[in-house]
Coordinates of C-alpha atoms and ligand atoms in Angstrom, one line a residue:
X267 CA 46.9 -61.5 71.1
X268 CA 44.2 -59.9 68.7
X269 CA 46.5 -56.4 67.4
X270 CA 49.1 -59.1 66.0
X271 CA 46.0 -61.3 64.3
X272 CA 44.8 -58.3 62.9
X273 CA 48.4 -56.9 61.6
X274 CA 49.2 -60.1 59.6
X275 CA 45.8 -59.6 58.1
X276 CA 46.4 -56.4 57.2
X277 CA 50.1 -58.0 56.2
X278 CA 49.0 -60.7 53.7
X279 CA 46.5 -58.4 52.3
X280 CA 49.4 -56.0 51.2
X281 CA 51.6 -58.6 49.9
X282 CA 48.8 -60.4 47.9
X283 CA 49.7 -58.9 44.1
X284 CA 46.9 -56.3 42.5
X285 CA 45.5 -58.2 39.5
X286 CA 44.7 -56.5 37.0
X287 CA 43.8 -53.4 36.2
X288 CA 41.5 -51.3 34.5
X289 CA 40.9 -47.3 33.0
X290 CA 39.3 -45.3 31.0
X291 CA 42.0 -43.6 29.0
X292 CA 42.5 -42.8 24.6
X293 CA 39.0 -43.4 24.1
X294 CA 39.1 -46.9 25.3
X295 CA 38.6 -49.3 28.2
X296 CA 42.4 -50.1 28.7
X297 CA 43.2 -53.0 31.0
X298 CA 47.4 -53.4 31.9
X299 CA 47.6 -57.7 33.8
X300 CA 50.6 -58.1 35.4
X301 CA 50.0 -61.5 37.5
X302 CA 52.7 -62.0 40.0
X303 CA 54.3 -59.0 39.5
X304 CA 52.0 -56.6 40.1
X305 CA 52.1 -53.8 42.3
X306 CA 50.5 -50.3 42.7
X307 CA 53.5 -48.1 41.6
X308 CA 53.9 -49.9 38.0
X309 CA 50.0 -49.4 37.4
X310 CA 49.7 -46.0 38.6
X311 CA 53.2 -45.2 36.3
X312 CA 51.4 -46.9 33.4
X313 CA 48.4 -45.7 33.2
X314 CA 49.3 -41.8 34.1
X315 CA 51.9 -42.5 31.3
X316 CA 49.1 -43.5 28.9
X317 CA 47.6 -40.5 30.3
X318 CA 49.4 -38.0 29.2
X319 CA 50.3 -39.8 25.3
X320 CA 46.0 -39.2 25.6
X321 CA 46.6 -35.2 27.0
X322 CA 49.5 -34.6 24.0
X323 CA 48.1 -36.7 20.9
X324 CA 44.1 -36.5 21.4
X325 CA 42.7 -34.3 17.9
X326 CA 39.4 -33.6 20.1
X327 CA 41.0 -32.0 24.1
X328 CA 41.1 -28.3 23.3
X329 CA 44.9 -26.8 23.8
X330 CA 45.9 -31.0 23.7
X331 CA 49.3 -29.8 21.5
X332 CA 47.8 -31.5 18.9
X333 CA 44.9 -29.2 18.8
X334 CA 47.7 -27.1 18.6
X335 CA 49.1 -26.9 15.1
X336 CA 45.3 -28.5 13.6
X337 CA 45.3 -24.7 15.4
X338 CA 47.4 -23.5 14.0
X339 CA 47.1 -24.7 10.3
X340 CA 48.0 -21.8 7.7
X341 CA 49.4 -20.2 10.2
X342 CA 52.4 -21.1 12.5
X343 CA 55.0 -24.0 13.3
X344 CA 53.6 -25.2 17.2
X345 CA 56.8 -26.5 19.7
X346 CA 55.3 -29.8 20.8
X347 CA 57.1 -32.7 23.2
X348 CA 59.2 -35.0 21.4
X349 CA 57.1 -38.2 22.0
X350 CA 54.6 -36.6 19.7
X351 CA 57.0 -35.3 16.6
X352 CA 57.9 -38.6 17.1
X353 CA 54.4 -41.1 16.5
X354 CA 53.9 -38.7 13.1
X355 CA 57.1 -39.0 12.1
X356 CA 55.9 -42.7 12.2
X357 CA 52.5 -41.7 10.8
X358 CA 53.7 -39.8 7.8
X359 CA 56.3 -42.8 7.0
X360 CA 52.7 -45.3 6.3
X361 CA 51.4 -42.6 4.5
X362 CA 54.2 -42.6 2.0
X363 CA 54.3 -46.6 2.2
X364 CA 50.3 -47.0 1.4
X365 CA 50.9 -43.7 -1.2
X366 CA 48.5 -42.4 0.8
X367 CA 45.6 -45.0 1.9
X368 CA 46.7 -44.5 5.6
X369 CA 47.1 -40.7 6.0
X370 CA 46.7 -38.4 9.5
X371 CA 45.5 -35.8 8.1
X372 CA 42.2 -37.3 7.6
X373 CA 41.2 -35.3 11.0
X374 CA 38.6 -33.2 8.7
X375 CA 36.4 -36.2 7.1
X376 CA 36.6 -37.9 10.5
X377 CA 35.3 -34.9 12.1
X378 CA 32.6 -34.6 9.3
X379 CA 31.5 -38.1 9.8
X380 CA 32.0 -38.0 13.6
X381 CA 31.5 -41.7 13.5
X382 CA 31.5 -43.4 17.4
X383 CA 30.6 -40.2 18.8
X384 CA 27.2 -39.1 20.1
X385 CA 26.6 -37.1 17.0
X386 CA 27.7 -39.2 13.8
X387 CA 26.0 -38.1 10.4
X388 CA 26.1 -38.9 6.7
X389 CA 28.2 -35.7 5.0
X390 CA 26.8 -33.7 1.8
X391 CA 28.8 -34.2 -0.8
X392 CA 30.1 -31.0 -1.3
X393 CA 31.2 -31.6 2.3
X394 CA 33.6 -34.2 1.1
X395 CA 34.8 -32.9 -1.4
X396 CA 35.9 -29.5 0.5
X397 CA 37.0 -32.6 3.7
X398 CA 39.2 -34.4 0.8
X399 CA 40.5 -31.4 -0.3
X400 CA 42.2 -30.7 2.9
X401 CA 43.9 -33.8 3.4
X402 CA 47.9 -34.3 2.4
X403 CA 50.5 -35.6 4.7
X404 CA 52.8 -34.4 2.3
X405 CA 51.4 -30.5 3.9
X406 CA 52.0 -31.7 7.2
X407 CA 56.4 -30.1 7.8
X408 CA 58.2 -31.5 10.9
X409 CA 60.9 -29.4 12.2
X410 CA 63.6 -31.2 13.7
X411 CA 65.7 -28.7 15.7
X412 CA 63.1 -26.4 16.4
X413 CA 61.1 -29.2 17.6
X414 CA 58.4 -27.8 15.6
X415 CA 55.2 -29.7 13.4
X416 CA 53.2 -27.0 10.1
X417 CA 50.6 -27.3 8.7
X418 CA 51.0 -26.1 5.3
X419 CA 47.2 -24.9 4.4
X420 CA 44.7 -23.7 6.8
X421 CA 42.1 -26.1 7.8
X422 CA 44.4 -28.9 7.7
X423 CA 43.9 -30.8 10.8
X424 CA 45.6 -34.2 12.1
X425 CA 44.6 -37.4 13.4
X426 CA 46.9 -40.1 15.3
X427 CA 43.6 -42.3 16.6
X428 CA 44.7 -44.9 13.8
X429 CA 48.9 -45.3 15.7
X430 CA 48.8 -43.4 19.5
X431 CA 47.6 -46.8 21.1
X432 CA 49.8 -49.1 19.5
X433 CA 52.6 -46.1 20.5
X434 CA 51.6 -46.1 24.1
X435 CA 51.4 -50.0 24.4
X436 CA 55.0 -49.6 23.3
X437 CA 55.6 -47.1 26.3
X438 CA 53.6 -49.5 28.4
X439 CA 56.3 -52.6 27.2
X440 CA 58.4 -50.1 28.2
X441 CA 57.9 -48.8 31.5
X442 CA 57.7 -52.9 31.9
X443 CA 61.7 -53.9 30.3
X444 CA 62.5 -51.1 32.9
X445 CA 61.1 -52.4 36.0
X446 CA 62.6 -55.6 34.9
X447 CA 58.4 -57.2 34.6
X448 CA 58.6 -60.9 32.7
X449 CA 55.1 -61.1 31.8
X450 CA 51.9 -59.1 30.9
X451 CA 48.9 -58.4 28.5
X452 CA 48.7 -55.2 27.9
X453 CA 45.2 -54.6 27.0
X454 CA 44.4 -51.1 25.2
X455 CA 41.2 -51.3 23.7
X456 CA 41.9 -55.0 22.1
X457 CA 45.4 -53.2 20.7
X458 CA 47.1 -56.1 22.7
X459 CA 51.0 -56.8 23.6
X460 CA 51.6 -59.5 25.1
X461 CA 54.8 -59.4 26.1
X462 CA 57.3 -61.7 27.4
X463 CA 55.5 -65.6 27.6
X464 CA 53.2 -66.9 29.4
X465 CA 54.4 -69.1 32.1
X466 CA 58.0 -68.6 33.3
X467 CA 58.7 -72.4 30.8
X468 CA 57.9 -70.6 27.4
X469 CA 54.5 -71.1 26.8
X470 CA 53.4 -68.7 24.2
X471 CA 50.5 -66.0 25.2
X472 CA 47.3 -67.0 23.2
X473 CA 44.8 -64.6 21.9
X474 CA 41.8 -64.5 20.9
X475 CA 41.2 -63.0 17.5
X476 CA 37.4 -61.2 16.8
X477 CA 35.1 -62.6 14.9
X478 CA 34.1 -59.0 13.2
X479 CA 30.2 -60.6 12.4
X480 CA 30.2 -61.2 16.1
X481 CA 29.7 -59.9 20.0
X482 CA 32.6 -59.2 21.6
X483 CA 34.3 -61.3 22.9
X484 CA 34.1 -64.4 20.6
X485 CA 36.6 -65.4 18.9
X486 CA 37.3 -66.8 15.2
X487 CA 40.5 -68.2 15.8
X488 CA 43.5 -68.0 18.5
X489 CA 46.7 -67.2 17.5
X490 CA 49.8 -68.0 19.6
X491 CA 52.6 -65.7 20.2
X492 CA 55.7 -65.2 22.2
X493 CA 56.4 -61.2 23.1
X494 CA 54.5 -59.5 20.3
X495 CA 52.0 -57.1 20.0
X496 CA 48.6 -57.7 17.7
X497 CA 46.7 -55.3 16.7
X498 CA 42.9 -55.3 14.7
X499 CA 41.8 -53.1 12.4
X500 CA 37.4 -53.7 11.8
X501 CA 34.5 -52.3 10.7
X502 CA 32.8 -53.7 13.7
X503 CA 35.3 -52.2 15.7
X504 CA 33.8 -48.3 16.2
X505 CA 30.7 -47.2 13.6
X506 CA 27.5 -45.7 13.1
X507 CA 24.7 -45.7 12.0
X508 CA 22.5 -43.5 9.9
X509 CA 19.6 -44.2 8.4
X510 CA 19.4 -47.8 8.3
X511 CA 22.6 -48.0 6.4
X512 CA 25.9 -48.9 9.1
X513 CA 29.5 -47.2 8.2
X514 CA 32.7 -48.6 10.2
X515 CA 35.5 -46.0 11.5
X516 CA 38.2 -45.9 8.5
X517 CA 37.2 -43.6 5.5
X518 CA 38.4 -44.2 2.6
X519 CA 41.4 -40.5 1.7
X520 CA 40.1 -41.4 -1.9
X521 CA 36.1 -42.1 -2.0
X522 CA 35.9 -39.8 1.9
X523 CA 33.4 -43.2 2.1
X524 CA 34.0 -45.7 4.8
X525 CA 36.4 -48.4 2.9
X526 CA 34.9 -51.1 1.2
X527 CA 37.3 -53.6 -0.6
X528 CA 36.1 -57.0 1.0
X529 CA 37.2 -57.2 4.2
X530 CA 35.9 -57.6 7.6
X531 CA 39.6 -57.2 9.0
X532 CA 43.0 -57.4 9.4
X533 CA 44.4 -58.7 11.8
X534 CA 49.0 -57.8 12.0
X535 CA 51.6 -59.1 15.1
X536 CA 54.5 -57.1 14.5
X537 CA 57.3 -56.6 17.3
X538 CA 56.7 -52.7 17.7
X539 CA 52.6 -51.9 18.8
X540 CA 52.8 -49.1 16.9
X541 CA 54.0 -50.5 13.5
X542 CA 50.9 -52.9 14.6
X543 CA 49.1 -50.9 15.4
X544 CA 49.6 -48.1 12.1
X545 CA 49.9 -51.3 9.3
X546 CA 46.7 -52.5 11.0
X547 CA 44.8 -49.6 9.4
X548 CA 46.5 -49.1 6.3
X549 CA 46.2 -52.1 5.7
X550 CA 42.8 -51.8 5.6
X551 CA 42.6 -49.2 3.8
X552 CA 44.5 -50.2 1.1
X553 CA 42.8 -53.2 0.8
X554 CA 44.0 -57.2 0.6
X555 CA 46.2 -57.5 -2.1
X556 CA 48.7 -54.2 -1.9
X557 CA 48.1 -54.4 2.2
X558 CA 49.3 -57.7 2.0
X559 CA 52.4 -56.0 -0.5
X560 CA 53.7 -53.6 2.2
X561 CA 53.1 -56.5 5.2
X562 CA 55.8 -58.6 3.1
X563 CA 57.6 -55.3 2.8
X564 CA 58.0 -54.8 6.4
X565 CA 60.4 -57.1 8.3
X566 CA 58.6 -58.8 11.0
X567 CA 55.2 -58.3 10.6
X568 CA 53.0 -60.6 9.8
X569 CA 49.0 -60.4 8.9
X570 CA 45.6 -61.9 8.7
X571 CA 43.1 -61.2 6.5
X572 CA 39.4 -61.4 7.7
X573 CA 36.8 -61.3 4.2
X574 CA 33.3 -61.1 3.6
X575 CA 32.7 -64.2 2.1
X576 CA 34.5 -65.4 5.5
X577 CA 37.4 -66.8 3.9
X578 CA 40.6 -65.5 5.8
X579 CA 44.5 -65.4 4.9
X580 CA 47.7 -64.5 6.3
X581 CA 51.3 -64.8 5.6
X582 CA 52.7 -67.8 6.4
X583 CA 54.2 -66.3 9.6
X584 CA 51.1 -65.4 10.8
X585 CA 49.2 -68.5 10.1
X586 CA 51.8 -70.7 11.4
X587 CA 50.8 -69.2 15.3
X588 CA 46.5 -69.7 14.6
X589 CA 44.6 -71.7 15.1
X590 CA 40.5 -71.8 13.0
X591 CA 37.8 -72.5 15.7
X592 CA 34.9 -71.2 13.7
X593 CA 33.4 -72.9 11.6
X594 CA 31.8 -70.4 9.3
X595 CA 34.9 -69.3 8.2
X596 CA 37.8 -71.1 5.8
X597 CA 41.4 -70.6 6.1
X598 CA 42.6 -69.9 2.2
X599 CA 45.8 -69.9 0.2
Ligands
ADP20 P1 41.0 -48.3 16.4 O1 41.2 -46.8 16.3 O2 39.6 -49.2 16.5 O3 42.0 -49.1 17.3 P2 42.2 -48.0 14.2 O4 43.8 -47.8 14.6 O5 42.0 -49.1 12.5 O6 41.1 -48.6 14.8 O7 42.0 -45.9 13.1 C1 41.1 -45.6 13.4 C2 40.8 -44.2 13.9 O8 42.2 -43.7 13.2 C3 39.5 -43.7 13.4 O9 38.7 -44.0 14.0 C4 39.9 -42.2 13.2 O10 39.7 -41.3 13.8 C5 41.6 -42.4 12.1 N1 41.1 -42.5 10.4 C6 40.3 -43.2 9.3 N2 40.5 -43.6 7.9 C7 42.1 -43.3 8.5 C8 42.4 -43.5 7.4 N3 42.4 -43.4 6.2 N4 44.2 -43.1 7.4 C9 44.4 -42.5 8.8 N5 43.6 -42.4 10.1 C10 42.4 -43.7 10.1
MG21 MG1 45.5 -48.7 13.5

């Protein structure tokens, strides 16, 4: 009798779906929740893909393909994996659309500030000017035939931090699609893919929008979505205090300082997470007027802008699914 009982207990433990899983990868805590459809196999497949993307696209990882491109700037084209070329290609597209406000060659400037690292610093004006002189997305040469990338000038360097997590979320979604999983929340450090619908009945997911002025996990409102990615770029995501001043991590490719334009955050809702991620950074860097024009030019993309004066504005498609629940903020036209 006893062995049977033990076996059954063991069996029920095995059949119980594993809870959501989290790992530190892509520089942040990534959580995947497959609800009742989870299995160790699919979780492992997703997290190993996320690690693979990090190993390919990290600028700070010595020997990674992206680092090899950077080390060979001004020297030679570097053969790289196809996924890196695809992501870089999308990044260059947003660089063009934003007239360089979003620019994947921003790394020399990102390194000078080192915001989000152990040792952030306020660069000297000369350092800022030197870094700015190395930023220009037009000096990135992709050879598709040879599958190589070349940076024309020595000292140039790529940073895909503003877009790689979006690509990673799309890859996670693709693996779920292949496994015929119906619903999931993919959360890569706040870069969300609300995959499928909340329940069989087709109820939308309800995704909280961070209050940029409050502690993490405090939402100013809720977005109801079905099978969409939601990505926010904001002043609160990553910042450093230097001499009592706060500096956030989205840098102006014009003046070399953290972007200041009255915005606290930009949230993008889109079908593909790479677009939501790229656009959120690009729109934030551009500011409200031009950022909104950019988003409106892109099919299927919607945006919510949160301002320092606590106004919130958005495209009609975004506001249709949005419920404001923090009365400090107010919805404007
Ligand atoms: P998060 O990393 O919080 O998801 P973003 O997607 O907005 O935020 O990306 C911000 C990161 O992008 C920065 O940490 C930096 O590595 C890089 N970056 C900063 N300024 C720019 C810019 N103007 N264009 C492109 N990338 C940038
Ligand atoms: Mg981004």
